[in-house]
Coordinates of C-alpha atoms and ligand atoms in Angstrom, one line a residue:
M157 CA 21.3 -21.1 -0.7
S158 CA 18.9 -20.0 2.0
L159 CA 16.0 -17.8 0.7
R160 CA 13.2 -15.8 2.4
L161 CA 9.9 -15.2 0.7
G162 CA 7.3 -12.6 1.8
I163 CA 3.8 -12.9 0.4
D164 CA 1.2 -10.2 1.0
V165 CA -2.2 -11.3 -0.1
G166 CA -4.2 -8.1 -0.3
S167 CA -7.9 -7.5 -1.1
T168 CA -6.9 -6.1 -4.5
T169 CA -3.3 -7.3 -5.3
T170 CA -1.0 -10.0 -4.2
K171 CA 2.6 -9.0 -3.7
A172 CA 5.7 -11.2 -3.3
V173 CA 9.3 -10.4 -2.5
L174 CA 12.1 -12.9 -2.5
L175 CA 15.3 -12.1 -0.6
D176 CA 18.6 -13.8 -0.3
A177 CA 20.1 -14.7 3.1
N178 CA 21.5 -11.2 3.4
G179 CA 18.3 -9.3 2.7
A180 CA 19.2 -8.4 -0.9
M181 CA 16.2 -8.5 -3.2
L182 CA 16.3 -11.2 -5.9
Q183 CA 12.8 -11.0 -7.3
S184 CA 9.5 -9.2 -6.7
E185 CA 6.1 -9.1 -8.3
V186 CA 2.6 -7.6 -8.0
V187 CA -0.4 -9.3 -9.5
A188 CA -4.2 -9.0 -9.1
T189 CA -5.4 -11.2 -6.3
G190 CA -8.4 -12.5 -8.2
P191 CA -10.9 -14.9 -6.8
D192 CA -8.4 -17.5 -5.5
G193 CA -5.8 -16.0 -3.2
R194 CA -4.4 -19.4 -2.3
A195 CA -3.7 -20.4 -5.9
M196 CA -2.3 -16.9 -6.7
A197 CA 0.1 -17.2 -3.7
R198 CA 1.4 -20.6 -4.9
H199 CA 1.7 -19.4 -8.5
L200 CA 3.8 -16.4 -7.3
R201 CA 6.0 -18.5 -5.1
D202 CA 6.8 -20.9 -8.0
E203 CA 7.3 -18.0 -10.5
L204 CA 9.7 -16.1 -8.3
L205 CA 11.7 -19.2 -7.3
A206 CA 12.0 -20.2 -11.0
A207 CA 13.1 -16.6 -12.0
A208 CA 15.7 -16.7 -9.3
G209 CA 17.0 -20.0 -10.6
A210 CA 15.9 -21.7 -7.3
A211 CA 13.0 -23.9 -8.4
G212 CA 12.5 -26.6 -5.8
A213 CA 13.8 -24.5 -2.9
E214 CA 10.4 -24.9 -1.2
S215 CA 11.5 -28.3 -0.2
G216 CA 14.0 -27.1 2.4
S217 CA 16.0 -23.9 2.2
L218 CA 13.0 -21.5 1.9
R219 CA 11.4 -19.6 4.8
V220 CA 8.0 -18.1 4.0
V221 CA 6.0 -15.5 6.0
A222 CA 2.5 -14.5 4.7
T223 CA 0.7 -11.3 5.5
G224 CA -2.3 -9.3 4.2
Y225 CA -6.0 -9.7 4.3
G226 CA -5.7 -13.2 2.8
R227 CA -2.7 -14.4 4.7
A228 CA -4.5 -17.4 6.1
R229 CA -4.9 -18.7 2.6
V230 CA -1.2 -19.2 2.2
D231 CA -1.1 -22.8 3.4
F232 CA 2.6 -23.2 2.6
A233 CA 3.8 -20.3 4.8
D234 CA 5.9 -21.0 7.9
R235 CA 3.9 -18.4 9.7
A236 CA 1.4 -15.5 9.2
V237 CA 2.1 -12.0 10.5
T238 CA -0.3 -9.0 10.6
E239 CA 0.0 -6.3 7.9
I240 CA 0.6 -3.7 10.6
T241 CA 3.9 -5.4 11.7
C242 CA 5.0 -6.2 8.1
H243 CA 4.4 -2.7 6.7
A244 CA 6.2 -1.2 9.7
R245 CA 9.1 -3.5 9.2
G246 CA 9.2 -3.0 5.4
V247 CA 9.1 0.8 5.5
R248 CA 11.6 1.0 8.3
F249 CA 14.0 -1.1 6.2
Q250 CA 13.6 1.2 3.3
H251 CA 13.7 4.4 5.4
P252 CA 15.4 3.8 8.8
D253 CA 14.3 7.3 10.0
A254 CA 10.5 6.5 9.6
A255 CA 8.5 7.5 12.7
M256 CA 5.1 6.9 11.1
V257 CA 3.8 4.7 8.2
V258 CA 0.6 5.5 6.3
D259 CA -0.5 2.5 4.3
V260 CA -3.4 3.0 1.9
G261 CA -4.4 -0.1 0.0
G262 CA -7.4 -1.3 -2.1
Q263 CA -9.9 -1.7 0.8
D264 CA -8.4 -0.2 3.9
S265 CA -6.1 2.4 5.3
K266 CA -3.8 2.2 8.3
V267 CA -1.7 4.7 10.2
I268 CA 1.2 3.1 12.2
R269 CA 3.3 5.1 14.7
L270 CA 6.7 3.6 15.5
D271 CA 9.0 4.0 18.5
A272 CA 12.7 4.9 18.1
A273 CA 13.6 1.2 17.7
G274 CA 11.0 0.8 14.9
R275 CA 8.5 -1.2 17.0
V276 CA 4.8 -0.5 16.5
E277 CA 3.7 2.0 19.2
D278 CA 0.2 2.7 18.1
F279 CA -2.0 2.3 15.0
G280 CA -5.4 3.2 13.6
M281 CA -7.3 1.5 10.8
N282 CA -10.2 2.3 8.5
D283 CA -11.6 -0.9 7.0
R284 CA -15.3 0.1 7.3
C285 CA -15.7 2.7 4.6
A286 CA -14.4 2.8 1.0
A287 CA -13.7 6.6 1.2
G288 CA -10.0 6.9 2.1
T289 CA -9.0 3.7 0.2
G290 CA -8.0 2.8 -3.3
S291 CA -11.3 1.2 -4.2
F292 CA -13.0 4.7 -4.0
L293 CA -10.6 5.9 -6.7
D294 CA -10.8 2.7 -8.7
V295 CA -14.6 3.0 -8.9
I296 CA -14.6 6.6 -10.0
A297 CA -11.8 6.0 -12.5
R298 CA -13.7 3.1 -14.1
R299 CA -16.8 5.2 -14.3
F300 CA -14.9 7.5 -16.6
G301 CA -13.1 4.8 -18.6
L302 CA -9.8 5.6 -17.0
D303 CA -7.1 3.5 -15.4
V304 CA -6.4 4.6 -11.9
S305 CA -2.9 5.7 -12.9
E306 CA -4.4 8.0 -15.5
L307 CA -6.7 9.4 -12.9
A308 CA -3.6 10.1 -10.7
A309 CA -1.8 11.8 -13.5
L310 CA -4.7 14.0 -14.5
H311 CA -4.3 16.0 -11.3
A312 CA -0.5 15.9 -10.9
L313 CA 0.0 19.5 -11.8
R314 CA -2.0 21.5 -9.4
P315 CA -4.1 21.2 -6.2
A316 CA -7.8 20.5 -6.3
P317 CA -9.9 23.6 -6.6
F318 CA -12.6 22.0 -4.5
E319 CA -13.5 18.7 -2.8
I320 CA -16.4 16.4 -3.4
S321 CA -18.4 15.9 -0.2
S322 CA -19.8 12.3 -0.5
T323 CA -18.0 9.6 1.4
C324 CA -20.2 6.8 0.0
V325 CA -18.8 5.8 -3.4
V326 CA -22.2 5.4 -4.9
F327 CA -23.2 8.9 -3.9
A328 CA -19.8 10.2 -4.9
E329 CA -20.4 8.9 -8.5
T330 CA -23.7 10.7 -8.5
E331 CA -22.1 13.9 -7.2
V332 CA -19.3 13.7 -9.8
V333 CA -21.9 13.3 -12.6
S334 CA -23.9 16.3 -11.4
L335 CA -20.8 18.5 -11.0
L336 CA -19.9 17.7 -14.6
A337 CA -23.4 18.4 -15.7
Q338 CA -23.1 21.9 -14.1
G339 CA -20.1 22.5 -16.3
H340 CA -17.1 22.0 -14.0
P341 CA -14.0 20.8 -15.9
V342 CA -13.5 17.0 -15.6
N343 CA -9.9 17.5 -14.2
D344 CA -11.2 19.7 -11.4
V345 CA -13.9 17.2 -10.5
L346 CA -11.6 14.2 -10.5
A347 CA -9.1 16.2 -8.5
G348 CA -11.9 16.9 -6.0
V349 CA -12.3 13.1 -5.7
Q350 CA -8.7 12.6 -4.9
R351 CA -8.8 15.5 -2.3
A352 CA -11.7 13.7 -0.6
V353 CA -9.6 10.5 -0.3
A354 CA -6.7 12.5 1.0
R355 CA -8.9 14.2 3.6
R356 CA -10.1 10.8 5.0
V357 CA -6.6 9.6 5.3
V358 CA -5.5 12.8 7.1
T359 CA -8.4 12.4 9.5
L360 CA -7.1 9.0 10.5
I361 CA -3.5 10.3 10.8
K362 CA -4.7 13.0 13.1
H363 CA -6.7 10.5 15.1
V364 CA -3.5 8.5 15.8
G365 CA -1.4 11.7 16.2
L366 CA 1.1 12.7 13.5
A367 CA 4.8 11.7 14.0
T368 CA 7.5 12.7 11.6
P369 CA 9.2 11.6 9.4
V370 CA 6.1 10.0 7.9
Y371 CA 6.1 7.8 4.8
F372 CA 3.4 6.7 2.5
S373 CA 3.0 3.0 1.7
G374 CA 0.6 0.7 -0.2
G375 CA -0.6 0.9 -3.8
V376 CA -2.3 4.3 -3.3
A377 CA 1.2 5.8 -2.5
K378 CA 1.8 5.4 -6.3
N379 CA -0.9 8.0 -6.8
E380 CA 1.0 11.3 -6.9
S381 CA -2.1 13.4 -6.7
V382 CA -3.3 11.8 -3.5
R383 CA 0.2 12.0 -2.0
R384 CA 0.4 15.7 -2.8
E385 CA -3.0 16.4 -1.4
I386 CA -2.2 14.7 1.8
E387 CA 1.1 16.5 2.0
A388 CA -0.7 19.9 1.6
L389 CA -3.2 19.0 4.3
L390 CA -0.5 17.8 6.7
E391 CA 1.9 20.7 6.0
V392 CA 4.9 18.3 6.5
P393 CA 6.9 16.3 3.9
F394 CA 5.0 13.2 3.0
A395 CA 7.3 11.0 0.8
A396 CA 6.2 7.7 -0.7
A397 CA 8.3 4.8 0.4
R398 CA 10.8 3.7 -2.2
H399 CA 8.8 0.6 -3.2
P400 CA 5.4 1.5 -1.6
Q401 CA 3.3 -1.4 -2.9
L402 CA 5.9 -4.0 -1.9
S403 CA 6.4 -2.7 1.7
G404 CA 4.2 -5.4 3.4
A405 CA 5.7 -8.3 1.4
L406 CA 9.2 -6.9 2.0
G407 CA 8.5 -6.8 5.8
A408 CA 7.2 -10.3 5.7
A409 CA 10.3 -11.5 3.8
L410 CA 12.6 -9.8 6.4
L411 CA 10.7 -11.5 9.2
A412 CA 11.0 -14.8 7.5
G413 CA 14.8 -14.5 8.0
E414 CA 14.6 -13.8 11.7
G415 CA 15.4 -16.2 14.4
G416 CA 17.5 -18.3 12.0
A417 CA 21.1 -18.4 10.9
S418 CA 20.3 -16.3 7.8
G419 CA 21.7 -12.9 8.9
G420 CA 20.1 -9.5 9.3
D421 CA 19.3 -6.6 7.0
A422 CA 22.7 -6.3 5.4
G423 CA 21.2 -6.0 2.0
A424 CA 19.6 -2.6 2.8
A425 CA 22.0 -0.6 0.7
R426 CA 21.3 -2.7 -2.3
W427 CA 17.5 -2.3 -2.0
S428 CA 17.1 0.7 -4.3
Ligands
ADP529 P1 -4.2 -4.3 -1.2 O1 -3.0 -4.6 -0.4 O2 -5.4 -3.9 -0.3 O3 -4.6 -5.4 -2.2 P2 -2.6 -2.3 -2.7 O4 -1.7 -1.8 -1.6 O5 -2.0 -3.2 -3.7 O6 -4.0 -3.0 -2.0 O7 -3.3 -1.0 -3.3 C1 -4.2 -1.2 -4.4 C2 -4.6 0.2 -4.8 O8 -3.5 0.9 -5.3 C3 -5.6 0.2 -6.0 O9 -6.9 0.2 -5.4 C4 -5.2 1.5 -6.7 O10 -6.1 2.6 -6.4 C5 -3.8 1.9 -6.2 N1 -2.8 1.8 -7.3 C6 -2.1 0.8 -7.7 N2 -1.3 1.1 -8.7 C7 -1.4 2.4 -8.9 C8 -0.8 3.4 -9.8 N3 0.1 3.0 -10.7 N4 -1.3 4.6 -9.8 C9 -2.2 5.0 -8.9 N5 -2.8 4.2 -8.0 C10 -2.4 2.9 -8.0

């Protein structure tokens, strides 16, 4: 059996997707990257192959593409491909109508515009500033003893009544503490944090130039509050990709199958 593995070594999490020769998903996993991306990538490879009953496939019938911030650490990959290309490919596979992909991860955000054939036409990236990334939310959530998914759920029911103004996460923590001291309800303040992240992402989208349909990808796409805030600011539908955090690894796995005899994207219908 010929297999394709995509590994996305991100700043925060490492994702892996294992596809069969037809593009149908056999296994996937998301784990914290931790201090040693190289070891984590090897561990994931072995775990997914074992779970698929294909331990030992790495010796011949496996093609591997690595992507993500730490892609150079994946020393067993056949090749490395940028996250821009992989996210574009992964989201287009899940949503063939996608004209734009917005990927917000732990430490950067990217806006990718696609042409009619799904090729990358233009993109913009913010990797200089935590505002507009998951780490901004993670720091604030930790400050309040919350998991980031709890932070996202806090605000799922209504739009933020106001927005915090600090873009530096250290100042943002101070601003949050002082708003709480003034008596603002905690849910309103935390909603304001999520609106601030959404605002930064929308600024990047506008910089590249909005194209629709637009899909949300990356781990922060699992944050329903941020997704809704961005949608409200854009005033167009802004759906999360079906498997947002896996989009880059999926794109890498699909690219691993290209150029060989292993078929195309025939598994699309089964990827639900
Ligand atoms: P990277 O590829 O840069 O490592 P990811 O795309 O995995 O990053 O995104 C990580 C971010 O996703 C985290 O910083 C966190 O804010 C967010 N995230 C992950 N899971 C959830 C969840 N269940 N709910 C809300 N946010 C989440």
